[in-house]
GROMACS .gro file of C-alpha atoms in nm:
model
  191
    1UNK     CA    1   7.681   3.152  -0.400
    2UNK     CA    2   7.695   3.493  -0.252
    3UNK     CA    3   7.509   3.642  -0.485
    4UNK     CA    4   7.206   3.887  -0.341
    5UNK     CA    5   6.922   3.902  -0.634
    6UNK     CA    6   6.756   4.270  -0.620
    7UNK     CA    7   6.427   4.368  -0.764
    8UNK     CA    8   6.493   4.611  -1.015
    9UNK     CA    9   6.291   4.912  -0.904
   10UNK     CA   10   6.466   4.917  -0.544
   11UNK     CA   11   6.695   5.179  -0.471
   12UNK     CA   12   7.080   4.989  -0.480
   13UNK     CA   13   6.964   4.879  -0.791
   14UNK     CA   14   6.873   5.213  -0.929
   15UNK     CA   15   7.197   5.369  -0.803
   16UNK     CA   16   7.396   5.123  -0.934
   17UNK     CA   17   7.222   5.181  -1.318
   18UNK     CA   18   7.268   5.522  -1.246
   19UNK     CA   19   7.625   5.498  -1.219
   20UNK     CA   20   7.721   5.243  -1.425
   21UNK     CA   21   7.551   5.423  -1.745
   22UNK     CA   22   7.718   5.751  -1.646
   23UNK     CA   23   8.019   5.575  -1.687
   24UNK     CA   24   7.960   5.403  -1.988
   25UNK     CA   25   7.909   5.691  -2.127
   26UNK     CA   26   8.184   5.935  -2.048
   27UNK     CA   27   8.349   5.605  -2.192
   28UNK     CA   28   8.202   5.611  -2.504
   29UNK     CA   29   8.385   5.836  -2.729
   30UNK     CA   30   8.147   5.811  -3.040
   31UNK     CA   31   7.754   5.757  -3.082
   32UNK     CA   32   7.506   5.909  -2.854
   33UNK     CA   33   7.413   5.910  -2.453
   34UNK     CA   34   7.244   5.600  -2.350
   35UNK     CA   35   6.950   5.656  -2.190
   36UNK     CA   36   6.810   5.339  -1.925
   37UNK     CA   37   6.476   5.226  -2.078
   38UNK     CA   38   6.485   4.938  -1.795
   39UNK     CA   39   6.686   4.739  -1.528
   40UNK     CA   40   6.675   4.371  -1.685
   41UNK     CA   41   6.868   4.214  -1.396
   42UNK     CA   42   7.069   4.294  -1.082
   43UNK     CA   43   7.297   4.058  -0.872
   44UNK     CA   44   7.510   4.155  -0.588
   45UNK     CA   45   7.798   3.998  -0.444
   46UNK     CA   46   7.909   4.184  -0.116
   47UNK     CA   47   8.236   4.248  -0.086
   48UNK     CA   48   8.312   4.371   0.239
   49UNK     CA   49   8.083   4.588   0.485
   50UNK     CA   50   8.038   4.850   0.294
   51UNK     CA   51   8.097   4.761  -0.051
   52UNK     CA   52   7.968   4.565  -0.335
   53UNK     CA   53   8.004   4.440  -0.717
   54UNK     CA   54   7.677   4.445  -0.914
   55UNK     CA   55   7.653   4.253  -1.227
   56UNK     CA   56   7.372   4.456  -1.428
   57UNK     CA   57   7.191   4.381  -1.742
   58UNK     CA   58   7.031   4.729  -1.840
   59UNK     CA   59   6.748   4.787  -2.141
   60UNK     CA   60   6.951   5.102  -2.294
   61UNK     CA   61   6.749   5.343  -2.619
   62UNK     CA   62   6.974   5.591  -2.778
   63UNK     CA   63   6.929   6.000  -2.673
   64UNK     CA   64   6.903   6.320  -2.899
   65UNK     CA   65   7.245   6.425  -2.718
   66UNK     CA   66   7.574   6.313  -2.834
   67UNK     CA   67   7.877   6.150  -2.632
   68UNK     CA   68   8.044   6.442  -2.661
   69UNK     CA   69   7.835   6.683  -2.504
   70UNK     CA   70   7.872   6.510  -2.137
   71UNK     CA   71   7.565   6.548  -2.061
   72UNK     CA   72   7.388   6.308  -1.824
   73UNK     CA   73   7.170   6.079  -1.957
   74UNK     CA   74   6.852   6.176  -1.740
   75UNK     CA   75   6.900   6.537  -1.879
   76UNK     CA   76   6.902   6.357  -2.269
   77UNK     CA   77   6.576   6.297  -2.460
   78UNK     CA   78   6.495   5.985  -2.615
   79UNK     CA   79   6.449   5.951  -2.942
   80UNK     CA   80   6.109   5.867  -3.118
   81UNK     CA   81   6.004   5.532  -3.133
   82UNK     CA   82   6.106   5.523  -3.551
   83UNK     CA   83   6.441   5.673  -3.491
   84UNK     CA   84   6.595   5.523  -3.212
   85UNK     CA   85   6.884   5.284  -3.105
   86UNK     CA   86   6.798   5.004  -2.859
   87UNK     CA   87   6.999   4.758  -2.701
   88UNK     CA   88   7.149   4.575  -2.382
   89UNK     CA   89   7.480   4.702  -2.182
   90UNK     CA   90   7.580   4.433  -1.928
   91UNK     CA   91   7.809   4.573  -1.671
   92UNK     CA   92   8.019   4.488  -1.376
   93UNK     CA   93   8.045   4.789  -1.121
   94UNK     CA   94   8.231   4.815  -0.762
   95UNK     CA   95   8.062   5.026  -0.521
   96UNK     CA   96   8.148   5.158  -0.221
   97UNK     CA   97   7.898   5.443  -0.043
   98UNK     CA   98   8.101   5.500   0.247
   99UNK     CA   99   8.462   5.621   0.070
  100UNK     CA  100   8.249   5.738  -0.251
  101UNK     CA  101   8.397   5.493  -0.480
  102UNK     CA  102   8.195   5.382  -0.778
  103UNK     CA  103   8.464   5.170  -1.038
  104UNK     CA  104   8.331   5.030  -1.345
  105UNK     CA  105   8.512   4.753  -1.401
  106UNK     CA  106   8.340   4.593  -1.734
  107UNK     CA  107   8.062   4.671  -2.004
  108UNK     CA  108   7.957   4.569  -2.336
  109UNK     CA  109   7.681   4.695  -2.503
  110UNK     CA  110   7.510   4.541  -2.820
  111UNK     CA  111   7.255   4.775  -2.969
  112UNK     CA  112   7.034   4.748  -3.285
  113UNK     CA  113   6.824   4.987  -3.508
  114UNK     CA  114   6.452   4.932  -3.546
  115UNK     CA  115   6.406   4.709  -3.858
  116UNK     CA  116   6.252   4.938  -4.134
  117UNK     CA  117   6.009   4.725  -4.201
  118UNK     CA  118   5.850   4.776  -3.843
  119UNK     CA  119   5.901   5.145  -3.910
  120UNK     CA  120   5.689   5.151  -4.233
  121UNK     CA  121   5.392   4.875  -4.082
  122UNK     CA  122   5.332   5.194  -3.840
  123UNK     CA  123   5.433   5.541  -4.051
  124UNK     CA  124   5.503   5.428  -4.405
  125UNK     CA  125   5.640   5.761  -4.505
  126UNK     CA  126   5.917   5.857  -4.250
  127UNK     CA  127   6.225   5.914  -4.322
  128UNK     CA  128   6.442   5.563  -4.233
  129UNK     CA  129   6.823   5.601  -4.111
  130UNK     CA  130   7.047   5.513  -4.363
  131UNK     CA  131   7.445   5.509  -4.356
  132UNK     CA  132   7.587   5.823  -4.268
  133UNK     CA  133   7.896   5.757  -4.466
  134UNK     CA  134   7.779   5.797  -4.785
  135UNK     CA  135   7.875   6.108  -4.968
  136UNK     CA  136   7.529   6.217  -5.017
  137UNK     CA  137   7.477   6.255  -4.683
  138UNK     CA  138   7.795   6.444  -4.602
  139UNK     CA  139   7.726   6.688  -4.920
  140UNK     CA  140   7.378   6.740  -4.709
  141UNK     CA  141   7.572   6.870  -4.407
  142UNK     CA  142   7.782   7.051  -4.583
  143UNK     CA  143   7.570   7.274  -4.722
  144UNK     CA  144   7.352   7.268  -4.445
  145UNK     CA  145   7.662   7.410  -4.255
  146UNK     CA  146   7.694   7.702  -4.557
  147UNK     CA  147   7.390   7.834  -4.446
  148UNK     CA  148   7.496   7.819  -4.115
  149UNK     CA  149   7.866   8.040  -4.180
  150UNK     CA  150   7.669   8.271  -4.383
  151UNK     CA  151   7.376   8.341  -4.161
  152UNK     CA  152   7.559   8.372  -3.800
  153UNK     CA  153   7.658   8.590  -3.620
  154UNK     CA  154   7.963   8.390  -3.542
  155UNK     CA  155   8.341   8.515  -3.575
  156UNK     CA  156   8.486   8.206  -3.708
  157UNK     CA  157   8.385   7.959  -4.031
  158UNK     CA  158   8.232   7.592  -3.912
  159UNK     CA  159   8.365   7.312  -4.076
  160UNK     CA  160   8.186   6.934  -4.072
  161UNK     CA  161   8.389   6.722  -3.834
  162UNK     CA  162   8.146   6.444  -3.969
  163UNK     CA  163   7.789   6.292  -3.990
  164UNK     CA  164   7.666   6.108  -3.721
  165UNK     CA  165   7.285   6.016  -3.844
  166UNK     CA  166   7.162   6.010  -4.162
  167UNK     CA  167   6.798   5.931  -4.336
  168UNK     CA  168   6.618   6.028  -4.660
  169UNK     CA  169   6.267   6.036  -4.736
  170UNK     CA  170   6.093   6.068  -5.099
  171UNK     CA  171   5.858   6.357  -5.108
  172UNK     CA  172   5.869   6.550  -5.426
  173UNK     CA  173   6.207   6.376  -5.458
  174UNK     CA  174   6.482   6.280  -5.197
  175UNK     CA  175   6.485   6.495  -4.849
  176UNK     CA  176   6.778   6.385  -4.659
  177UNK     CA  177   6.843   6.448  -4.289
  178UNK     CA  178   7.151   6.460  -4.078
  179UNK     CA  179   7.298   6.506  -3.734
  180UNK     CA  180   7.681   6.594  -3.766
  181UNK     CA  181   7.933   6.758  -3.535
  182UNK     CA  182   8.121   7.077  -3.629
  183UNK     CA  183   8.425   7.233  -3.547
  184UNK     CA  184   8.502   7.584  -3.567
  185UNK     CA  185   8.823   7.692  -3.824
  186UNK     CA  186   9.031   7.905  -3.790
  187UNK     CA  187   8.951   8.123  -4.099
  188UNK     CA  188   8.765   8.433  -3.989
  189UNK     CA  189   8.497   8.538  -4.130
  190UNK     CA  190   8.662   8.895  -4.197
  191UNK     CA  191   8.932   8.777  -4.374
   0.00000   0.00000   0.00000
């Protein structure tokens, strides 16, 4: 009972994705942006004149760009179809237009990786993600990042923070792939 349903391409219900996935995210500490693929559901319940909760069930895909950049999620690419993160964030958010107040009160997120086998039925030789823990993966970056110290122009050595994606492929032999964050050292390079 007081609960307005809203279709999910009218504008309060855009708004309050909008805001409720920029919050998530400048939540989210680890991972990559969310990026809305679709509003599932939106309910209202009116609080007072000018404010509301929503309760929102948003389709969310994974983005190139990483929590850590703080970049919104309409400036973040998605991912190809064979590489990406999918998943559902319900959310709870207060809104109030009229003193600017947008709380988000609640979330949880559940997200999934496209089954390789779906990957392979449609390209059967990309490259599928694997665990980016393993050392393999990390020795990848690492070198990766050599190449990287030696070539720049930068004044400072890069060090792997740590691997956030990882896939291989067989070609000739293994070809392995990874996203990682660095951070700079302190060790010049003129030292």
């Amino acid at each position: 009972a007081g609960l307005l349903s809203h279709r999910c391409d009218d504008t309060a219900a855009e708004q309050a994705a909008d805001l409720a996935l920029r919050q998530i995210n400048a939540h989210r500490k680890e991972g990559y942006v969310f990026r809305l693929y679709r509003i599932f559901s939106v309910r209202e319940h009116p609080q007072e004149i000018t404010g509301s909760v929503f309760y929102l069930v948003l389709d969310v895909v994974d983005t190139e760009c990483h929590v850590l950049s703080k970049r919104l999620w309409k400036d973040c690419a998605a991912r190809s179809a064979h590489t990406t993160v999918y998943g559902q964030c319900k959310a709870i958010i207060y809104i109030n237009q009229a003193r600017n107040i947008a709380h988000l009160n609640t979330y949880e997120c559940t997200l999934q990786r496209v089954p390789p086998r779906y990957i392979w039925r449609v390209c059967p030789d990309c490259p599928v993600d694997d665990c980016p823990t393993e050392p393999k993966y990390l020795e990848a970056a690492v070198q990766s990042l050599a190449k990287f110290n030696e070539e720049s122009e930068q004044t400072h050595y890069f060090s792997v923070l740590n691997v956030t994606r990882a896939s291989m492929q067989w070609v000739v032999g293994p070809a392995y792939f990874v996203e990682f964050l660095i951070q700079e050292t302190s060790c010049s390079k003129s030292d």
